Amino acid sequence: KAGVTQTPRYLIKTRGQQVTLSCSPISGHRSVSWYQQTPGQGLQFLFEYFSETQRNKGNFPGRFSGRQFSNSRSEMNVSTLELGDSALYLCASSLDFDTQYFGPGTRLTVL
Amino acid sequence: ELKVEQNPLFLSMQEGKNYTIYCNYSTTSDRLYWYRQDPGKSLESLFVLLSNGAVKQEGRLMASLDTKARLSTLHITAAVHDLSATYFCAVDISSGSARQLTFGSGTQLTVLP
């Protein structure tokens, strides 16, 4: 069974640009969550989608947004990038309220 | 706001020794996860603990959950180098309509020969 996939794996952007990250969940999983991981703040919850609906959102500014498609694939978007947005962005999928399985992550560097 | 505290944050141990990582959390939850992360890699699910008194074991790792004390432990028995990684606990505070895990800061484990 294929795991969670994320694209791209690495990304370099400059301040002020925007970026879109993609996540394909494990087949059959309808819940997709996004996390930001940084050395200073650790793993922080961004948002969670289930059946194309955002069920929960973490404490991040409105520059961070996401969506989920009918095939459960999800994208997150960050607009007006700041240096502090440099991080590893992790996507996790689950059937519903059960174990989350994480993808390999997208390493975003903002210059 | 839920706080999840892991200790120690850094742990160096000799091969063959035993040690315990602690995960304390500040609100009611009866669902807790342990994950492992190798450098530059993603998170790998180790255990899910679903009720008070739950105990799970896999190889040299054993996890337990005490919901009354709001404490989970990850015990390492006879450590080997392959266990070197960062270990995270994650407390599940999902409600009926919202899914959310809150992670601890992680414990960076180094097993020395």
Coordinates of N, CA and C in Angstrom, one line a residue:
Chain A
K1 N 0.9 -1.2 0.0 CA 0.0 0.0 0.0 C 0.9 1.2 0.0
A2 N 0.7 2.1 -0.9 CA 1.5 3.3 -1.0 C 1.3 4.2 0.2
G3 N 2.3 4.9 0.6 CA 2.2 5.8 1.7 C 1.8 7.2 1.3
V4 N 1.9 8.1 2.2 CA 1.6 9.5 2.0 C 2.7 10.1 1.1
T5 N 2.3 10.8 0.1 CA 3.3 11.4 -0.8 C 3.2 12.9 -0.7
Q6 N 4.3 13.6 -0.8 CA 4.2 15.1 -0.8 C 5.1 15.6 -1.9
T7 N 4.7 16.6 -2.6 CA 5.5 17.3 -3.6 C 5.4 18.8 -3.5
P8 N 6.4 19.5 -3.8 CA 7.8 19.0 -4.0 C 8.4 18.6 -2.7
R9 N 9.6 18.0 -2.8 CA 10.3 17.6 -1.5 C 11.1 18.8 -1.0
Y10 N 11.6 19.6 -1.9 CA 12.4 20.8 -1.6 C 12.0 22.0 -2.4
L11 N 12.0 23.1 -1.8 CA 11.6 24.3 -2.4 C 12.4 25.5 -1.9
I12 N 12.8 26.4 -2.7 CA 13.5 27.6 -2.3 C 12.7 28.8 -2.9
K13 N 12.3 29.7 -2.1 CA 11.5 30.8 -2.5 C 12.1 32.1 -1.9
T14 N 11.7 33.2 -2.4 CA 12.2 34.5 -1.8 C 11.0 35.2 -1.1
R15 N 11.3 36.0 -0.2 CA 10.3 36.7 0.6 C 9.3 37.4 -0.3
G16 N 8.1 37.3 0.1 CA 7.0 38.0 -0.7 C 6.4 37.1 -1.7
Q17 N 7.0 36.0 -2.1 CA 6.4 35.1 -3.0 C 5.4 34.2 -2.3
Q18 N 4.7 33.4 -3.1 CA 3.7 32.5 -2.5 C 4.1 31.1 -3.0
V19 N 3.6 30.1 -2.3 CA 4.0 28.7 -2.5 C 2.8 27.8 -2.3
T20 N 2.7 26.7 -3.1 CA 1.7 25.7 -3.0 C 2.4 24.4 -2.8
L21 N 2.0 23.7 -1.7 CA 2.5 22.3 -1.5 C 1.4 21.3 -1.6
S22 N 1.7 20.1 -2.1 CA 0.7 19.1 -2.4 C 0.9 17.9 -1.5
C23 N -0.2 17.2 -1.2 CA -0.1 16.0 -0.4 C -1.2 15.0 -0.9
S24 N -0.7 13.8 -1.2 CA -1.6 12.7 -1.6 C -1.7 11.7 -0.5
P25 N -2.8 11.5 0.1 CA -2.9 10.6 1.3 C -2.9 9.2 0.9
I26 N -2.8 8.3 1.9 CA -2.9 6.9 1.6 C -4.3 6.6 1.1
S27 N -4.4 5.7 0.1 CA -5.7 5.4 -0.5 C -6.7 5.0 0.6
G28 N -7.9 5.6 0.5 CA -8.9 5.4 1.4 C -9.0 6.3 2.6
H29 N -7.9 7.0 2.8 CA -7.9 8.0 4.0 C -8.6 9.2 3.5
R30 N -9.5 9.7 4.4 CA -10.2 10.9 4.1 C -9.8 12.1 4.9
S31 N -9.0 11.9 5.9 CA -8.5 13.0 6.8 C -7.1 13.3 6.4
V32 N -6.8 14.6 6.2 CA -5.5 15.1 5.9 C -5.2 16.3 6.8
S33 N -4.1 16.1 7.6 CA -3.6 17.2 8.4 C -2.3 17.7 8.0
W34 N -2.1 19.0 8.3 CA -0.8 19.6 7.9 C -0.1 20.2 9.2
Y35 N 1.2 20.0 9.2 CA 2.0 20.5 10.4 C 3.2 21.2 9.9
Q36 N 3.6 22.2 10.6 CA 4.9 22.9 10.4 C 5.9 22.4 11.4
Q37 N 7.1 22.1 11.0 CA 8.1 21.7 12.0 C 9.3 22.6 11.8
T38 N 9.7 23.3 12.9 CA 10.9 24.1 12.9 C 11.7 23.8 14.2
P39 N 13.0 24.1 14.1 CA 13.8 23.8 15.3 C 13.4 24.5 16.6
G40 N 12.9 25.7 16.4 CA 12.5 26.6 17.5 C 11.1 26.3 18.1
Q41 N 10.2 26.0 17.2 CA 8.8 25.8 17.6 C 8.3 24.4 17.6
G42 N 9.1 23.5 17.1 CA 8.7 22.1 17.1 C 7.6 21.8 16.0
L43 N 6.8 20.9 16.3 CA 5.7 20.5 15.4 C 4.5 21.2 15.8
Q44 N 4.0 22.0 14.9 CA 2.8 22.8 15.1 C 1.7 22.5 14.1
F45 N 0.5 22.3 14.6 CA -0.7 21.9 13.8 C -1.1 23.2 13.0
L46 N -1.3 22.9 11.7 CA -1.8 24.0 10.8 C -3.3 23.9 10.6
F47 N -3.7 22.8 10.0 CA -5.1 22.6 9.7 C -5.4 21.1 9.4
E48 N -6.7 20.8 9.4 CA -7.1 19.4 9.1 C -8.3 19.5 8.2
Y49 N -8.3 18.6 7.2 CA -9.4 18.5 6.3 C -10.0 17.1 6.3
F50 N -11.3 17.0 6.1 CA -12.0 15.8 6.0 C -13.1 15.9 5.0
S51 N -13.1 15.1 4.0 CA -14.1 15.1 3.0 C -14.3 16.6 2.5
E52 N -13.2 17.2 2.1 CA -13.2 18.5 1.5 C -13.5 19.7 2.4
T53 N -13.8 19.4 3.7 CA -14.1 20.4 4.7 C -13.0 20.6 5.7
Q54 N -12.7 21.9 5.9 CA -11.7 22.1 7.0 C -12.4 21.9 8.3
R55 N -11.9 21.0 9.1 CA -12.5 20.7 10.4 C -11.9 21.4 11.5
N56 N -10.6 21.8 11.3 CA -9.9 22.5 12.4 C -8.7 23.3 11.9
K57 N -8.4 24.3 12.6 CA -7.3 25.2 12.1 C -6.5 25.6 13.3
G58 N -5.2 25.5 13.2 CA -4.3 25.9 14.2 C -4.1 27.4 14.3
N59 N -3.2 27.9 15.1 CA -3.0 29.3 15.4 C -1.9 29.9 14.4
F60 N -2.3 30.0 13.2 CA -1.4 30.5 12.1 C -2.1 31.7 11.4
P61 N -1.4 32.6 10.9 CA -2.0 33.7 10.2 C -2.7 33.3 9.0
G62 N -3.6 34.2 8.5 CA -4.4 33.9 7.3 C -3.6 33.7 6.0
R63 N -2.3 34.0 6.1 CA -1.5 33.7 4.9 C -1.4 32.2 4.6
F64 N -1.6 31.4 5.6 CA -1.6 30.0 5.5 C -3.0 29.5 5.2
S65 N -3.2 28.8 4.1 CA -4.5 28.3 3.7 C -4.4 26.9 3.1
G66 N -5.5 26.3 3.0 CA -5.4 24.9 2.4 C -6.7 24.6 1.8
R67 N -6.7 23.4 1.1 CA -8.0 22.9 0.6 C -7.8 21.4 0.4
Q68 N -8.9 20.7 0.2 CA -8.9 19.3 -0.1 C -9.8 19.0 -1.2
F69 N -9.4 18.2 -2.1 CA -10.2 17.8 -3.3 C -11.0 16.6 -3.1
S70 N -11.9 16.3 -4.0 CA -12.8 15.2 -3.8 C -12.1 13.8 -3.8
N71 N -10.9 13.8 -4.3 CA -10.1 12.5 -4.2 C -9.2 12.5 -2.9
S72 N -9.5 13.4 -2.0 CA -8.8 13.5 -0.7 C -7.4 14.1 -0.8
R73 N -6.9 14.3 -2.0 CA -5.6 15.1 -2.1 C -5.8 16.5 -1.5
S74 N -4.7 17.0 -1.0 CA -4.8 18.3 -0.3 C -3.6 19.2 -0.8
E75 N -3.9 20.4 -0.7 CA -2.9 21.4 -1.0 C -2.9 22.4 0.1
M76 N -1.7 23.0 0.4 CA -1.6 24.1 1.3 C -0.9 25.2 0.6
N77 N -1.3 26.4 0.9 CA -0.8 27.6 0.2 C -0.3 28.6 1.3
V78 N 0.9 29.1 1.0 CA 1.4 30.2 1.9 C 1.6 31.4 1.0
S79 N 1.0 32.5 1.3 CA 1.2 33.7 0.5 C 2.1 34.7 1.3
T80 N 2.7 35.6 0.5 CA 3.6 36.6 1.1 C 4.6 36.0 2.0
L81 N 5.4 35.2 1.5 CA 6.3 34.4 2.4 C 7.2 35.3 3.2
E82 N 7.5 34.8 4.4 CA 8.4 35.5 5.3 C 9.5 34.5 5.6
L83 N 10.7 35.1 6.1 CA 11.8 34.3 6.4 C 11.4 33.2 7.4
G84 N 10.6 33.6 8.4 CA 10.2 32.6 9.4 C 9.3 31.5 9.0
D85 N 8.9 31.5 7.7 CA 8.1 30.4 7.2 C 9.0 29.2 6.7
S86 N 10.3 29.4 6.8 CA 11.2 28.3 6.4 C 11.0 27.2 7.4
A87 N 10.7 26.0 6.9 CA 10.4 24.9 7.8 C 10.2 23.7 7.0
L88 N 10.0 22.6 7.7 CA 9.6 21.3 7.1 C 8.1 21.2 7.2
Y89 N 7.4 21.1 6.2 CA 5.9 21.0 6.2 C 5.5 19.6 6.0
L90 N 4.8 19.0 7.0 CA 4.5 17.6 7.0 C 3.0 17.5 6.8
C91 N 2.6 16.5 6.0 CA 1.2 16.2 5.8 C 1.0 14.8 6.4
A92 N -0.1 14.6 7.0 CA -0.5 13.3 7.6 C -1.9 12.9 7.2
S93 N -2.1 11.6 6.9 CA -3.4 11.2 6.6 C -3.9 10.1 7.6
S94 N -5.2 10.0 7.7 CA -5.8 8.9 8.5 C -7.2 8.6 8.0
L95 N -7.7 7.5 8.4 CA -9.1 7.2 8.0 C -10.1 8.2 8.6
D96 N -9.9 8.5 9.9 CA -10.7 9.5 10.6 C -10.0 9.9 11.9
F97 N -10.6 9.5 13.0 CA -9.9 9.8 14.3 C -9.1 8.6 14.7
D98 N -8.1 8.3 13.9 CA -7.2 7.2 14.3 C -5.7 7.6 14.0
T99 N -4.9 6.7 13.9 CA -3.4 7.0 13.7 C -3.2 7.8 12.5
Q100 N -2.4 8.8 12.6 CA -2.0 9.6 11.5 C -0.7 9.1 10.9
Y101 N -0.6 8.9 9.6 CA 0.6 8.5 8.9 C 1.2 9.7 8.1
F102 N 2.4 9.9 8.4 CA 3.0 11.1 7.9 C 3.8 10.9 6.5
G103 N 3.7 11.9 5.7 CA 4.5 11.9 4.5 C 5.9 12.3 4.7
P104 N 6.8 12.3 3.7 CA 8.2 12.7 3.8 C 8.5 14.1 4.1
G105 N 7.5 15.0 3.8 CA 7.6 16.4 4.1 C 8.1 17.2 2.9
T106 N 7.9 18.5 2.9 CA 8.4 19.4 2.0 C 9.3 20.4 2.8
R107 N 10.5 20.5 2.4 CA 11.5 21.4 3.0 C 11.4 22.7 2.3
L108 N 10.9 23.8 2.9 CA 10.7 25.1 2.3 C 11.8 26.0 2.9
T109 N 12.6 26.6 2.0 CA 13.5 27.6 2.5 C 13.1 29.0 1.8
V110 N 13.0 30.0 2.7 CA 12.7 31.3 2.2 C 13.9 32.2 2.4
L111 N 14.3 32.8 1.3 CA 15.5 33.6 1.3 C 15.2 35.1 1.2
Chain B
E1 N -5.1 26.2 27.1 CA -4.3 25.7 26.0 C -3.5 24.4 26.5
L2 N -3.6 23.4 25.7 CA -2.9 22.1 26.0 C -1.4 22.3 26.0
K3 N -0.8 21.8 27.0 CA 0.7 21.8 27.1 C 1.1 20.3 27.1
V4 N 2.1 19.9 26.3 CA 2.6 18.6 26.3 C 4.1 18.7 26.6
E5 N 4.6 18.2 27.7 CA 6.0 18.3 28.1 C 6.7 16.9 28.1
Q6 N 7.8 16.9 27.3 CA 8.6 15.7 27.3 C 9.8 15.9 28.1
N7 N 10.3 14.9 28.8 CA 11.6 15.0 29.3 C 12.2 13.6 29.4
P8 N 13.5 13.5 29.3 CA 14.4 14.7 29.0 C 14.3 15.1 27.5
L9 N 14.8 16.2 27.2 CA 14.9 16.7 25.8 C 16.0 16.0 25.0
F10 N 17.1 15.8 25.7 CA 18.3 15.1 25.1 C 18.7 14.0 26.1
L11 N 19.0 12.9 25.4 CA 19.4 11.7 26.2 C 20.5 10.9 25.5
S12 N 21.6 10.8 26.2 CA 22.7 10.0 25.7 C 22.8 8.8 26.6
M13 N 22.8 7.6 26.0 CA 22.8 6.4 26.8 C 23.7 5.4 26.2
Q14 N 24.3 4.5 27.0 CA 25.2 3.5 26.6 C 24.3 2.3 26.0
E15 N 24.9 1.7 25.0 CA 24.2 0.4 24.6 C 24.0 -0.5 25.7
G16 N 22.9 -1.2 25.7 CA 22.6 -2.2 26.8 C 21.9 -1.7 28.0
K17 N 21.9 -0.3 28.1 CA 21.2 0.3 29.3 C 19.7 0.5 29.1
N18 N 19.0 0.7 30.2 CA 17.6 1.0 30.1 C 17.3 2.4 30.5
Y19 N 16.3 3.0 29.9 CA 15.9 4.3 30.3 C 14.5 4.6 29.9
T20 N 13.9 5.7 30.5 CA 12.5 6.0 30.3 C 12.4 7.5 29.9
I21 N 11.5 7.7 28.8 CA 11.2 9.0 28.4 C 9.8 9.3 28.9
Y22 N 9.6 10.5 29.4 CA 8.3 10.9 30.1 C 7.6 11.9 29.2
C23 N 6.2 11.8 29.2 CA 5.4 12.7 28.4 C 4.2 13.1 29.3
N24 N 4.3 14.3 29.8 CA 3.2 14.9 30.7 C 2.3 15.8 29.8
Y25 N 1.0 15.8 30.1 CA 0.1 16.7 29.4 C -0.9 17.3 30.3
S26 N -1.5 18.4 29.9 CA -2.2 19.3 30.8 C -3.7 19.2 30.8
T27 N -4.2 18.4 29.9 CA -5.7 18.3 29.8 C -6.1 16.9 29.6
T28 N -7.4 16.6 29.8 CA -7.9 15.3 29.7 C -7.8 14.7 28.3
S29 N -7.3 13.6 28.2 CA -7.2 12.9 26.9 C -7.0 11.4 27.2
D30 N -7.6 10.5 26.4 CA -7.4 9.1 26.6 C -6.8 8.5 25.3
R31 N -6.2 9.3 24.5 CA -5.6 8.8 23.3 C -4.3 9.5 23.1
L32 N -3.2 8.7 23.0 CA -1.9 9.3 22.9 C -1.1 8.4 21.9
Y33 N -0.2 9.1 21.2 CA 0.6 8.5 20.2 C 2.1 8.7 20.5
W34 N 2.9 7.7 20.1 CA 4.4 7.9 20.1 C 4.8 7.8 18.6
Y35 N 5.7 8.7 18.2 CA 6.3 8.7 16.9 C 7.8 8.7 17.0
R36 N 8.5 8.2 16.0 CA 9.9 8.3 15.9 C 10.3 9.1 14.7
Q37 N 11.3 9.9 14.8 CA 11.8 10.7 13.6 C 13.3 10.5 13.5
D38 N 13.8 10.0 12.4 CA 15.2 10.0 12.1 C 15.7 11.3 11.5
P39 N 16.9 11.7 11.6 CA 17.4 13.0 11.0 C 17.0 13.1 9.6
G40 N 16.4 14.2 9.2 CA 16.0 14.5 7.8 C 14.9 13.7 7.3
K41 N 14.2 12.9 8.2 CA 13.2 12.0 7.7 C 11.8 12.4 8.3
S42 N 10.8 11.8 7.9 CA 9.5 12.1 8.4 C 9.2 11.3 9.7
L43 N 8.0 11.4 10.2 CA 7.6 10.7 11.5 C 7.1 9.3 11.2
E44 N 7.5 8.4 12.0 CA 7.1 7.0 11.9 C 6.2 6.7 13.1
S45 N 5.1 6.1 12.9 CA 4.2 5.8 14.0 C 4.8 4.6 14.8
L46 N 4.8 4.7 16.1 CA 5.3 3.6 16.9 C 4.2 2.9 17.7
F47 N 3.4 3.7 18.5 CA 2.4 3.2 19.3 C 1.2 4.1 19.3
V48 N 0.0 3.5 19.5 CA -1.2 4.3 19.8 C -1.7 3.7 21.1
L49 N -2.0 4.6 22.1 CA -2.5 4.2 23.4 C -3.9 4.8 23.6
L50 N -4.8 3.9 23.8 CA -6.2 4.3 23.6 C -7.0 4.4 24.9
S51 N -6.4 4.0 26.0 CA -7.2 4.0 27.3 C -6.3 4.0 28.5
N52 N -6.8 4.3 29.6 CA -6.0 4.3 30.8 C -5.5 2.9 31.1
G53 N -4.2 2.9 31.4 CA -3.6 1.6 31.7 C -3.1 0.9 30.5
A54 N -3.3 1.5 29.3 CA -2.8 0.8 28.1 C -1.3 0.6 28.1
V55 N -0.9 -0.5 27.6 CA 0.6 -0.8 27.5 C 0.8 -1.5 26.2
K56 N 1.8 -1.0 25.4 CA 2.1 -1.6 24.1 C 3.6 -1.8 24.1
Q57 N 4.0 -2.9 23.5 CA 5.4 -3.2 23.4 C 5.8 -3.7 22.0
E58 N 6.9 -3.2 21.5 CA 7.4 -3.6 20.2 C 9.0 -3.6 20.4
G59 N 9.5 -4.8 20.3 CA 10.9 -5.0 20.4 C 11.4 -4.4 21.8
R60 N 12.4 -3.5 21.7 CA 13.0 -3.0 22.9 C 12.2 -1.8 23.5
L61 N 11.1 -1.4 22.9 CA 10.3 -0.2 23.3 C 9.0 -0.7 23.9
M62 N 8.7 0.0 25.0 CA 7.4 -0.3 25.6 C 6.8 1.1 26.0
A63 N 5.5 1.3 25.7 CA 4.8 2.5 26.0 C 3.6 2.2 26.9
S64 N 3.4 3.2 27.8 CA 2.2 3.0 28.7 C 1.5 4.4 28.8
L65 N 0.3 4.3 29.3 CA -0.5 5.5 29.5 C -1.3 5.5 30.8
D66 N -1.1 6.5 31.6 CA -1.9 6.7 32.8 C -2.7 8.0 32.6
T67 N -4.0 7.9 32.3 CA -4.8 9.1 32.0 C -5.1 9.9 33.2
K68 N -5.1 9.2 34.4 CA -5.4 10.0 35.6 C -4.3 10.9 36.0
A69 N -3.0 10.4 35.8 CA -1.9 11.2 36.0 C -1.5 12.1 34.8
R70 N -2.2 11.9 33.7 CA -1.9 12.6 32.5 C -0.4 12.4 32.1
L71 N 0.0 11.1 32.1 CA 1.4 10.8 31.9 C 1.5 9.5 31.0
S72 N 2.4 9.6 30.0 CA 2.8 8.5 29.2 C 4.3 8.3 29.3
T73 N 4.7 7.0 29.3 CA 6.1 6.8 29.3 C 6.5 5.9 28.1
L74 N 7.7 6.1 27.7 CA 8.3 5.2 26.7 C 9.6 4.6 27.3
H75 N 9.5 3.3 27.5 CA 10.7 2.7 28.2 C 11.5 2.0 27.1
I76 N 12.8 2.2 27.3 CA 13.8 1.6 26.3 C 14.5 0.5 27.1
T77 N 14.5 -0.7 26.6 CA 15.2 -1.8 27.3 C 16.4 -2.2 26.5
A78 N 17.6 -2.3 27.1 CA 18.8 -2.7 26.5 C 19.0 -2.0 25.2
A79 N 19.3 -0.7 25.2 CA 19.3 0.1 24.0 C 20.4 -0.4 23.1
V80 N 20.1 -0.2 21.8 CA 21.0 -0.5 20.7 C 21.1 0.8 19.8
H81 N 22.2 0.9 19.1 CA 22.5 2.1 18.3 C 21.3 2.4 17.4
D82 N 20.7 1.4 16.8 CA 19.6 1.6 15.9 C 18.4 2.4 16.5
L83 N 18.4 2.5 17.8 CA 17.3 3.3 18.4 C 17.6 4.8 18.5
S84 N 18.8 5.2 18.1 CA 19.1 6.6 18.0 C 18.1 7.3 17.1
A85 N 17.4 8.3 17.6 CA 16.4 9.0 16.8 C 15.8 10.1 17.8
T86 N 14.8 10.8 17.3 CA 14.1 11.7 18.1 C 12.7 11.1 18.3
Y87 N 12.2 11.1 19.5 CA 10.9 10.5 19.8 C 10.0 11.5 20.3
F88 N 8.8 11.5 19.7 CA 7.7 12.5 20.0 C 6.5 11.8 20.6
C89 N 5.9 12.4 21.6 CA 4.6 11.9 22.0 C 3.6 13.0 21.5
A90 N 2.4 12.5 21.2 CA 1.4 13.4 20.7 C 0.1 13.1 21.3
V91 N -0.5 14.1 21.9 CA -1.8 14.0 22.6 C -2.9 14.3 21.7
D92 N -3.9 13.4 21.7 CA -5.0 13.6 20.8 C -6.2 14.3 21.5
I93 N -6.5 15.5 21.2 CA -7.6 16.2 21.8 C -8.7 16.4 20.8
S94 N -8.8 15.5 19.9 CA -9.9 15.6 18.9 C -11.3 15.6 19.5
S95 N -12.1 16.4 19.0 CA -13.5 16.4 19.5 C -14.3 15.7 18.4
G96 N -15.6 15.7 18.5 CA -16.5 15.0 17.6 C -16.3 15.6 16.2
S97 N -16.0 16.8 16.0 CA -15.9 17.4 14.7 C -14.6 18.0 14.3
A98 N -13.6 17.9 15.1 CA -12.3 18.5 14.9 C -11.2 17.6 15.3
R99 N -10.3 17.4 14.4 CA -9.1 16.5 14.7 C -7.9 17.4 15.0
Q100 N -7.2 17.0 16.1 CA -6.0 17.8 16.4 C -5.1 17.0 17.3
L101 N -3.9 16.9 16.9 CA -2.8 16.3 17.8 C -1.9 17.5 18.2
T102 N -1.5 17.4 19.5 CA -0.5 18.3 20.0 C 0.7 17.6 20.4
F103 N 1.8 18.0 19.8 CA 3.1 17.2 20.0 C 3.9 17.8 21.1
G104 N 4.6 16.9 21.8 CA 5.7 17.3 22.7 C 6.9 17.8 21.9
S105 N 7.9 18.3 22.6 CA 9.0 18.9 22.0 C 10.0 17.9 21.4
G106 N 9.8 16.7 21.8 CA 10.7 15.6 21.3 C 11.8 15.3 22.2
T107 N 12.2 14.1 22.2 CA 13.4 13.6 23.0 C 14.4 13.1 22.0
Q108 N 15.6 13.8 21.9 CA 16.6 13.3 21.0 C 17.5 12.3 21.7
L109 N 17.4 11.0 21.3 CA 18.1 9.9 21.9 C 19.3 9.6 21.1
T110 N 20.4 9.5 21.8 CA 21.7 9.0 21.1 C 22.1 7.8 21.9
V111 N 22.3 6.7 21.3 CA 22.8 5.5 21.9 C 24.3 5.3 21.5
L112 N 25.1 5.3 22.5 CA 26.5 5.2 22.3 C 27.0 3.8 22.5
P113 N 28.0 3.5 21.6 CA 28.6 2.1 21.7 C 29.3 1.9 23.0

